[in-house]
Coordinates of C-alpha atoms and ligand atoms in Angstrom, one line a residue:
M1 CA 110.5 128.8 115.3
S2 CA 111.2 130.1 111.9
T3 CA 108.9 132.4 110.9
L4 CA 107.8 133.2 107.5
P5 CA 110.3 135.2 105.0
S6 CA 109.1 136.9 102.0
Q7 CA 110.8 135.1 99.6
A8 CA 112.9 131.4 99.3
K9 CA 113.9 129.7 95.7
Y10 CA 112.4 126.7 96.4
V11 CA 108.7 126.6 99.0
V12 CA 108.2 123.3 99.8
I13 CA 104.4 122.9 100.8
G14 CA 103.4 120.2 103.9
A15 CA 106.0 118.9 106.5
G16 CA 105.3 115.3 106.5
V17 CA 107.6 112.3 105.0
H18 CA 107.4 114.2 100.8
G19 CA 108.2 117.8 101.5
L20 CA 110.5 116.8 104.5
S21 CA 112.6 114.6 102.1
T22 CA 112.8 116.5 99.3
A23 CA 113.9 119.3 101.1
M24 CA 116.4 117.4 102.9
H25 CA 117.9 115.9 99.8
L26 CA 117.7 119.2 98.0
A27 CA 119.9 120.8 100.9
H28 CA 122.2 118.0 100.7
K29 CA 122.6 118.4 96.8
L30 CA 123.1 122.0 96.7
A31 CA 125.6 122.4 99.1
A32 CA 127.3 119.4 97.0
R33 CA 127.3 121.8 93.8
G34 CA 129.1 124.6 96.6
V35 CA 126.0 126.2 97.2
T36 CA 125.2 128.4 100.2
V37 CA 121.7 127.2 101.8
G38 CA 119.9 129.3 104.4
A39 CA 119.0 132.6 104.9
H40 CA 121.8 133.8 103.6
G41 CA 122.0 131.9 100.7
T42 CA 119.6 129.4 98.7
R43 CA 116.5 129.6 100.3
I44 CA 114.7 126.6 100.9
V45 CA 111.6 126.7 102.7
V46 CA 109.1 124.2 104.4
I47 CA 105.4 125.3 105.1
D48 CA 102.9 123.4 107.4
K49 CA 99.7 124.7 108.2
T50 CA 100.0 122.4 111.4
A51 CA 102.9 120.9 112.5
I52 CA 105.3 118.2 111.3
G53 CA 103.9 114.8 110.8
A54 CA 100.7 116.6 111.1
G55 CA 99.0 114.6 108.3
A56 CA 99.0 111.1 106.9
S57 CA 102.6 110.8 107.8
G58 CA 102.3 110.8 111.5
I59 CA 99.4 108.6 111.8
A60 CA 100.7 105.6 109.1
C61 CA 101.4 102.2 110.3
G62 CA 104.8 102.5 108.9
V63 CA 105.0 99.4 106.7
V64 CA 108.4 99.7 104.6
R65 CA 107.9 96.5 101.9
N66 CA 108.9 96.1 98.2
N67 CA 105.7 94.1 97.8
Y68 CA 104.8 95.3 94.5
Y69 CA 103.2 93.8 91.3
Q70 CA 103.4 96.6 89.4
P71 CA 107.5 96.5 88.1
A72 CA 108.0 100.5 88.4
M73 CA 106.5 100.6 92.0
R74 CA 108.6 97.6 92.8
E75 CA 112.0 99.3 91.0
L76 CA 110.6 102.4 93.3
M77 CA 110.4 101.0 96.2
S78 CA 113.8 99.4 96.5
H79 CA 115.1 102.9 96.0
C80 CA 113.3 103.7 99.1
V81 CA 114.4 100.8 100.6
S82 CA 118.0 102.0 100.3
V83 CA 117.4 105.8 102.1
W84 CA 115.7 103.6 105.2
E85 CA 118.6 101.8 105.5
S86 CA 121.6 104.4 104.9
D87 CA 120.1 105.9 108.8
P88 CA 117.9 103.7 110.9
A89 CA 118.8 105.4 113.7
A90 CA 117.7 108.6 112.3
Y91 CA 114.7 107.7 110.7
S92 CA 113.8 105.1 113.5
Y93 CA 113.4 101.5 111.2
H94 CA 113.2 98.5 112.3
P95 CA 114.7 96.5 108.8
V96 CA 112.6 93.0 110.6
G97 CA 111.5 92.4 106.7
Y98 CA 108.3 91.9 105.2
M99 CA 106.0 88.7 104.5
Q100 CA 103.4 88.5 101.6
I101 CA 101.2 85.3 102.4
S102 CA 98.6 84.7 99.5
P103 CA 95.8 82.3 98.1
E104 CA 95.5 80.5 95.3
V105 CA 94.0 83.6 93.4
M106 CA 97.3 85.4 93.4
H107 CA 100.0 82.4 93.7
A108 CA 101.0 83.5 90.0
Q109 CA 101.0 86.9 90.7
V110 CA 103.3 87.0 93.5
G111 CA 105.7 84.5 91.8
T112 CA 106.3 87.2 88.9
I113 CA 106.9 89.7 92.1
Y114 CA 109.9 87.3 93.4
E115 CA 111.2 86.8 90.1
Q116 CA 111.6 90.1 89.8
Q117 CA 112.6 91.1 92.8
K118 CA 115.8 88.4 92.1
A119 CA 116.2 90.2 88.6
I120 CA 116.8 93.6 90.5
G121 CA 118.7 91.9 93.4
Y122 CA 116.3 92.5 96.1
E123 CA 116.5 90.0 98.8
S124 CA 113.6 87.3 99.9
V125 CA 112.6 84.0 99.5
F126 CA 108.9 82.2 97.6
V127 CA 107.9 79.1 99.2
E128 CA 104.8 77.2 96.7
G129 CA 102.4 75.1 97.8
E130 CA 100.1 74.4 101.0
A131 CA 102.0 72.2 102.9
D132 CA 105.5 74.2 102.4
S133 CA 103.9 77.0 102.9
M134 CA 102.1 76.3 106.4
R135 CA 105.7 74.6 107.1
Y136 CA 107.3 77.3 106.7
M137 CA 105.1 79.4 108.4
K138 CA 105.3 77.2 111.5
G139 CA 108.9 76.9 111.1
L140 CA 109.4 81.1 112.2
L141 CA 105.7 81.0 114.6
H142 CA 104.9 77.9 115.9
D143 CA 100.6 78.7 116.0
W144 CA 100.4 79.6 112.7
Q145 CA 97.2 78.6 111.4
A146 CA 95.8 80.2 108.4
R147 CA 94.1 79.0 106.1
N148 CA 93.9 78.8 101.7
I149 CA 97.6 80.1 101.8
T150 CA 99.5 78.4 99.0
S151 CA 102.2 80.8 98.6
V152 CA 105.5 83.1 101.2
L153 CA 107.1 85.5 99.3
H154 CA 109.6 86.6 102.8
E155 CA 111.2 90.1 101.6
K156 CA 114.1 89.7 103.9
R157 CA 114.9 93.9 103.1
G158 CA 112.1 96.5 104.6
G159 CA 110.2 96.1 108.1
Y160 CA 108.2 99.4 109.6
A161 CA 109.4 102.8 111.2
N162 CA 107.7 104.8 113.8
N163 CA 105.8 107.6 111.8
M164 CA 106.5 110.7 114.1
A165 CA 110.1 109.8 115.6
S166 CA 110.9 109.1 111.6
M167 CA 109.0 112.5 110.6
H168 CA 111.3 114.5 113.7
G169 CA 114.5 112.4 112.4
L170 CA 113.5 114.2 108.6
A171 CA 113.3 117.2 110.4
R172 CA 116.4 117.5 112.0
K173 CA 118.5 116.0 109.3
A174 CA 116.5 119.4 106.8
R175 CA 117.6 121.5 109.3
A176 CA 120.6 120.6 110.3
A177 CA 121.1 121.2 106.1
G178 CA 120.0 124.6 106.7
V179 CA 116.0 124.0 105.5
E180 CA 113.5 126.7 107.8
I181 CA 110.5 124.8 108.1
V182 CA 107.2 127.0 109.7
E183 CA 104.5 125.3 111.5
G184 CA 101.3 127.0 111.7
V185 CA 101.2 128.4 108.6
E186 CA 98.7 127.7 105.7
V187 CA 98.8 127.9 102.0
K188 CA 95.8 130.2 101.1
D189 CA 96.2 130.6 97.4
M190 CA 98.8 130.9 94.4
K191 CA 99.5 134.0 92.6
P192 CA 100.4 133.5 89.1
S193 CA 103.2 134.9 87.2
Q194 CA 103.1 137.5 84.7
S195 CA 103.2 135.1 81.8
G196 CA 99.9 133.5 83.9
R197 CA 101.5 129.8 83.5
G198 CA 103.8 129.6 86.5
I199 CA 103.8 130.6 90.2
A200 CA 105.5 133.5 91.3
A201 CA 104.3 132.8 94.7
V202 CA 102.3 131.6 97.8
E203 CA 99.8 133.2 99.6
T204 CA 99.4 132.5 103.0
T205 CA 98.4 133.2 106.5
S206 CA 100.8 134.6 107.6
G207 CA 101.6 136.6 104.2
T208 CA 102.9 135.9 100.7
I209 CA 106.1 134.6 99.9
A210 CA 107.8 135.0 96.5
C211 CA 109.6 131.6 94.8
D212 CA 110.7 130.3 91.9
E213 CA 110.0 126.8 92.6
I214 CA 106.9 125.4 94.5
V215 CA 107.0 121.6 95.5
V216 CA 103.4 120.0 97.0
G217 CA 103.2 117.8 99.4
V218 CA 100.5 117.8 100.6
G219 CA 99.3 114.1 101.3
P220 CA 95.4 113.8 101.8
W221 CA 95.1 118.0 101.4
I222 CA 96.1 117.5 97.7
N223 CA 92.7 118.2 95.9
S224 CA 92.8 121.7 97.8
I225 CA 95.7 122.5 96.2
W226 CA 95.0 120.6 93.1
T227 CA 92.3 123.1 92.9
M228 CA 94.1 126.8 93.9
L229 CA 96.3 125.2 90.7
D230 CA 93.9 125.4 88.8
L231 CA 94.3 121.7 87.3
P232 CA 91.4 119.6 86.2
K233 CA 89.0 118.3 88.3
T234 CA 88.3 115.1 85.5
I235 CA 90.5 113.7 83.3
T236 CA 90.5 111.4 80.4
I237 CA 91.9 108.4 80.7
K238 CA 92.8 105.8 77.6
G239 CA 91.7 102.1 78.7
R240 CA 93.8 99.2 77.9
D241 CA 91.3 98.5 74.9
G242 CA 92.2 101.8 73.4
K243 CA 89.1 104.0 74.3
L244 CA 89.3 106.9 75.9
N245 CA 86.8 107.0 79.1
H246 CA 85.8 111.2 79.4
G247 CA 85.1 112.4 82.6
I248 CA 86.9 110.4 85.7
P249 CA 87.3 112.1 88.5
M250 CA 91.0 113.2 89.6
W251 CA 91.1 112.8 92.9
H252 CA 88.6 110.2 95.5
Y253 CA 89.0 109.4 98.9
M254 CA 89.2 106.4 101.0
A255 CA 89.6 105.4 104.9
L256 CA 91.8 103.4 105.9
Q257 CA 91.6 100.9 108.9
E258 CA 93.9 100.6 111.4
G259 CA 93.8 99.9 115.3
T260 CA 95.7 97.6 118.2
L261 CA 95.8 95.3 120.0
G262 CA 96.6 96.7 123.6
V263 CA 99.1 93.3 124.4
D264 CA 102.5 93.2 125.0
P265 CA 104.5 93.7 122.2
N266 CA 106.7 90.8 123.2
F267 CA 103.7 88.7 122.6
Q268 CA 104.3 88.2 119.1
K269 CA 107.9 87.0 118.9
T270 CA 109.2 84.6 116.7
N271 CA 109.5 80.5 117.6
D272 CA 113.7 81.9 117.6
G273 CA 112.5 84.6 120.7
A274 CA 113.2 88.1 118.0
M275 CA 111.1 90.3 116.4
P276 CA 108.5 89.0 113.5
P277 CA 108.6 90.4 110.1
V278 CA 105.9 92.8 109.1
I279 CA 103.1 89.9 108.4
H280 CA 100.5 90.5 105.5
V281 CA 97.9 87.7 104.7
D282 CA 95.4 88.0 102.0
T283 CA 93.2 85.2 101.5
D284 CA 89.7 83.6 100.7
A285 CA 88.9 81.2 103.4
P286 CA 85.8 82.5 105.4
L287 CA 86.2 84.4 108.3
H288 CA 84.5 83.9 110.9
S289 CA 84.0 85.9 114.2
D290 CA 86.5 84.9 117.3
R291 CA 83.9 86.7 119.9
D292 CA 80.7 85.2 118.3
G293 CA 81.3 82.7 115.2
T294 CA 79.4 84.5 113.0
L295 CA 80.6 84.9 109.7
I296 CA 82.2 87.8 108.8
T297 CA 83.0 87.2 105.1
D298 CA 83.2 84.4 102.6
K299 CA 85.0 87.0 99.8
L300 CA 88.6 87.7 99.2
W301 CA 89.9 89.3 102.4
G302 CA 93.3 90.5 103.7
L303 CA 95.2 92.2 107.0
Y304 CA 98.4 93.2 108.1
Y305 CA 100.0 93.6 111.4
K306 CA 103.0 93.5 113.9
P307 CA 104.6 94.3 116.9
D308 CA 105.3 97.7 117.7
F309 CA 106.5 99.3 121.3
H310 CA 106.1 102.7 119.6
F311 CA 101.7 102.0 119.6
G312 CA 102.1 100.2 122.4
G313 CA 100.7 96.6 121.1
I314 CA 100.3 94.8 117.9
Q315 CA 99.6 97.5 115.3
G316 CA 98.0 96.7 111.8
G317 CA 95.0 96.9 109.1
A318 CA 93.1 95.9 106.8
M319 CA 91.6 96.7 103.7
P320 CA 90.6 100.6 103.7
A321 CA 87.0 101.4 103.4
A322 CA 85.3 103.5 100.1
V323 CA 84.1 107.6 100.7
D324 CA 81.3 107.8 98.7
R325 CA 81.4 111.2 97.7
P326 CA 83.5 113.6 95.4
A327 CA 86.1 114.7 96.4
D328 CA 85.3 118.6 97.0
A329 CA 82.6 117.5 99.8
V330 CA 85.1 115.3 101.9
R331 CA 85.7 116.9 105.0
V332 CA 89.7 116.5 105.3
D333 CA 90.4 118.6 108.6
P334 CA 90.2 117.4 111.3
Y335 CA 92.1 115.0 109.9
G336 CA 93.0 111.0 111.6
P337 CA 91.6 110.2 114.9
K338 CA 90.3 113.8 115.4
S339 CA 88.2 113.2 112.6
P340 CA 84.2 112.6 113.7
E341 CA 83.9 110.8 110.7
F342 CA 86.7 108.6 109.8
V343 CA 87.7 106.6 112.0
V344 CA 87.5 103.0 112.7
T345 CA 84.1 101.2 113.6
D346 CA 83.7 98.1 116.0
N347 CA 83.1 95.9 112.3
F348 CA 87.0 96.7 111.8
A349 CA 88.0 95.8 115.4
D350 CA 86.0 92.7 114.9
M351 CA 87.1 92.0 111.6
W352 CA 90.6 92.6 112.3
T353 CA 90.9 91.1 115.9
S354 CA 89.2 87.5 114.1
A355 CA 91.7 87.9 111.6
L356 CA 94.3 87.7 114.0
A357 CA 93.0 84.7 115.8
F358 CA 92.7 83.3 112.1
C359 CA 96.5 83.7 111.6
Q360 CA 97.5 82.6 114.9
K361 CA 96.1 80.9 117.8
R362 CA 98.1 82.7 120.6
F363 CA 95.3 85.4 119.4
E364 CA 92.1 83.6 119.7
G365 CA 90.3 84.8 122.5
Q366 CA 92.3 88.3 122.4
H367 CA 89.6 90.6 121.0
G368 CA 88.5 92.1 124.6
A369 CA 92.6 93.4 124.0
Y370 CA 91.4 95.4 121.6
R371 CA 92.3 99.6 122.5
K372 CA 89.1 101.1 121.7
E373 CA 90.6 104.5 120.9
P374 CA 89.9 106.7 117.4
S375 CA 92.1 105.6 114.9
G376 CA 92.6 105.5 111.1
G377 CA 92.6 108.2 108.7
I378 CA 91.7 109.2 105.2
G379 CA 93.6 109.4 102.1
C380 CA 93.5 110.4 98.7
F381 CA 93.9 108.5 95.5
T382 CA 94.6 109.3 92.1
P383 CA 92.4 107.3 89.7
D384 CA 93.8 104.2 89.3
S385 CA 95.3 104.5 92.7
F386 CA 99.0 105.2 91.7
P387 CA 101.2 107.9 92.6
V388 CA 101.5 111.1 90.5
F389 CA 105.0 112.5 90.6
D390 CA 105.2 115.7 88.1
R391 CA 105.3 119.4 87.6
F392 CA 103.0 121.2 86.4
R393 CA 101.5 125.3 86.1
E394 CA 105.7 125.5 84.7
N395 CA 107.4 125.8 88.5
V396 CA 105.0 123.8 90.4
Y397 CA 106.5 119.6 91.6
V398 CA 103.7 117.8 92.5
I399 CA 104.1 114.8 94.7
A400 CA 100.7 112.8 95.2
D401 CA 101.3 109.4 96.8
S402 CA 98.3 108.2 96.1
N403 CA 98.3 107.1 99.9
H404 CA 101.4 104.5 99.1
G405 CA 103.6 107.1 100.7
F406 CA 105.5 106.7 104.3
K407 CA 107.4 103.6 102.9
M408 CA 108.6 106.6 99.9
I409 CA 111.1 107.9 101.6
G410 CA 113.6 107.8 98.6
V411 CA 111.1 110.1 96.0
G412 CA 112.4 113.1 97.6
D413 CA 115.9 112.6 96.9
L414 CA 114.6 111.5 93.1
V415 CA 112.9 114.6 92.9
A416 CA 115.4 117.0 93.9
D417 CA 117.5 116.0 91.2
E418 CA 114.3 116.5 89.0
L419 CA 114.5 120.4 90.7
L420 CA 117.8 120.9 89.7
G421 CA 117.3 119.6 86.0
G422 CA 117.9 116.1 86.0
R423 CA 115.0 113.5 84.9
R424 CA 114.9 110.1 86.9
A425 CA 113.7 107.2 85.0
L426 CA 111.8 105.6 88.3
L427 CA 109.7 108.4 88.0
E428 CA 109.1 108.6 84.5
P429 CA 106.3 105.9 84.9
F430 CA 104.4 108.0 87.3
R431 CA 103.4 111.2 85.1
F432 CA 100.5 112.6 84.6
S433 CA 100.5 112.4 80.8
R434 CA 100.2 108.5 81.6
Y435 CA 96.5 108.5 81.9
A436 CA 95.9 110.6 78.4
E437 CA 98.5 107.9 76.8
G438 CA 97.2 104.8 78.3
R439 CA 100.8 103.9 79.8
L440 CA 98.6 101.9 83.4
H441 CA 100.0 100.0 85.8
P442 CA 99.2 96.8 85.6
V443 CA 96.3 95.4 87.9
S444 CA 96.8 92.9 90.5
N445 CA 94.4 90.4 92.6
S446 CA 94.8 91.8 95.8
P447 CA 92.4 93.2 97.8
F448 CA 94.1 96.2 98.3
P449 CA 94.3 99.4 96.3
W450 CA 97.9 99.4 96.7
S451 CA 99.2 96.1 95.7
Ligands
FAD501 C1 96.0 105.2 108.7 C2 96.8 105.6 107.7 C3 97.8 103.9 107.6 C4 99.1 104.0 106.8 N1 100.3 103.2 106.4 C5 101.1 103.0 105.6 C6 102.0 102.3 106.0 O1 102.0 101.8 106.5 N2 103.3 102.4 104.6 C7 102.9 103.2 103.7 O2 103.9 103.5 102.8 N3 102.3 104.3 103.8 C8 100.8 104.3 104.8 N4 100.5 105.5 104.4 C9 100.5 106.2 103.6 C10 101.0 107.3 104.1 O3 101.2 107.8 105.4 C11 101.0 108.2 103.2 O4 101.2 108.1 101.9 C12 102.0 109.6 103.6 O5 102.3 109.4 104.3 C13 101.9 110.6 102.4 O6 102.9 111.2 103.1 P1 102.7 113.3 102.4 O7 104.1 114.0 102.6 O8 102.4 113.5 100.6 O9 101.6 113.9 103.5 P2 101.1 113.9 104.4 O10 102.0 113.3 105.7 O11 99.8 114.1 104.8 O12 101.7 115.6 105.0 C14 100.9 116.6 104.4 C15 101.0 117.8 105.4 O13 100.7 119.2 104.7 C16 99.9 119.8 105.4 N5 99.4 120.7 104.7 C17 97.8 120.3 104.3 N6 97.9 121.3 103.6 C18 98.3 122.5 103.5 C19 98.3 123.7 103.6 N7 97.1 124.0 102.5 N8 99.1 124.7 103.8 C20 100.1 123.9 104.3 N9 100.2 122.7 104.7 C21 99.1 121.8 104.5 C22 99.3 119.2 106.5 O14 99.0 120.0 107.6 C23 100.7 117.8 106.4 O15 101.3 117.9 107.5 C24 99.3 104.9 105.6 C25 97.9 106.1 105.6 C26 97.2 106.5 106.6 C27 96.1 107.4 106.7

C-alpha cells in the first residue's frame, strides 16, 4: 500500500469515479508528452479517507445513459459513454442500452432529446403514440403492461456498469500509469499559499503534502471540502426573468432510494432470451400497492430497473427523497447502507415492487422477494441540480457532479486537459459563474432532479 509523500505535483482528493478517472487520464496525457509519472518524476497522488470506491461510486446502481433534456448534459454524456466503450472489460461495463418510457406530459421534451441525439450521432429509436409504444415494448418484453405511456426513447448505446468492479478497474489502470493511491488518509484542512489566494499544501491525518494543483472529487462530502476552501455557503442566482435571487444555499442533500428484488436475474430476459436494456419509466397513471391494492400515488412518478448479477437480482430505484435540513447539519458518515438515517424504508419497498408489477406482469405478487437489507445513500446537490466543474482558489479544481456522476467517467479526461492548460468546450456550461450570470440549464418535466 502507498504511503503519503510530503510533496506531489497533483493531489487528487477522493478515490471515486472522478478522482480516479482524472488521475488516470492525467497520467496518460503526461506520459504522451514524454513526462515520467510517479515517485521518480511528476507525482500524482490520490488520497482517500477510507478506500477506493468508499463513496457514492461504490454503491451506485451504475446506470449509463445519454437521456437528458439539457443539451449540454447530453453532449457531455455522449463523450462519457465513449470512454465506457473504450475498455468495457476493465470498467465492467455492460452495453445493453437504455430506455426512457414516458407519459404525454414528457412526450414533446423527450422528442427534442431524440432529435438532438440524431444531430450528435447518438444512436436511438423514438416511438410515439400509446398503441405503438405498447407494441414496441411488448415486442421486447411480452408481459409489458405499463399504462399512460405515449413515447419510448430507446438508446442503443449506454447500459450499466458494476460499481466496485469499475472502480477497481479504474484504479488498476491509474496505478499502471504511475498514479499513487493512498487509502485511509483524510484531508482535514488546506494550507493557503503565501499570497493567500491559492493552496500550498493539504493537511491530512497522516501529515502535510505540498502540491501545485489539487483536484477535489469527494462526491457527497463536497460541503466539508467547500468549507475548508472558504468558499461561499450561499450564492446569488440570476433567474430566467433576470431577477437576482440572493442567499440561495450552495449545497443541499437528497436521499437516493434503491433496492433489489431477490430473484434470479434471468427472470428478466427479453422475448429473444437476451439481457434487456435498462428500463426507466415515468408515468402519471395512478400506482396501487401490489401487496394490498391501496393507492400509493396519483401524481407523476417514476422508477428504473435492470437485471444485475452483481447485485443478485433485479436492481433499481425510484425518485430521491429530500433531506430537509441545511447541508452543515447533514451527517454524511457513516455513508451509504451503513448510515443510521439515510437508508430506504418499507414505503420505498412497497412503491418500487408495485411499480415493477405495474410495468410487467412477471413482477406481480413478487414483493415478498424484495431484499430487506439497508440500501441507498445520500447525494449532495447544487442549487440547480447540475454539476459544477471549475477552478477555485487559483489551483483547486472542483468536480462536483450533483449526483449525476457514476456515468460521467469521461469528465476526468476533460478535466485532465484543463489541468494541463487547455479549455474543453464540453465543460463550459458547468462553470460556477453560470449562477451569477443566469446561464441556467433548461428544466425538464421529469419527476427526477437529474433528467
Ligand atoms: C444510491 C446511489 C445510486 C446512484 N446511481 C447512479 C447511477 O446509476 N448512475 C449514475 O450516473 N450516478 C449514480 N449515482 C451518483 C453517483 O454515484 C455519484 O454522482 C458519483 O459516484 C460521485 O463520484 P465522486 O467521485 O464525485 O465521489 P464518490 O464516489 O462519493 O467518492 C468520493 C470519495 O472521497 C473520499 N473522501 C471524502 N472526503 C474526503 C476527505 N476529506 N479526505 C479524503 N478522502 C475523502 C470518500 O471516502 C470517497 O471514497 C448514484 C448515487 C447513489 C448514492
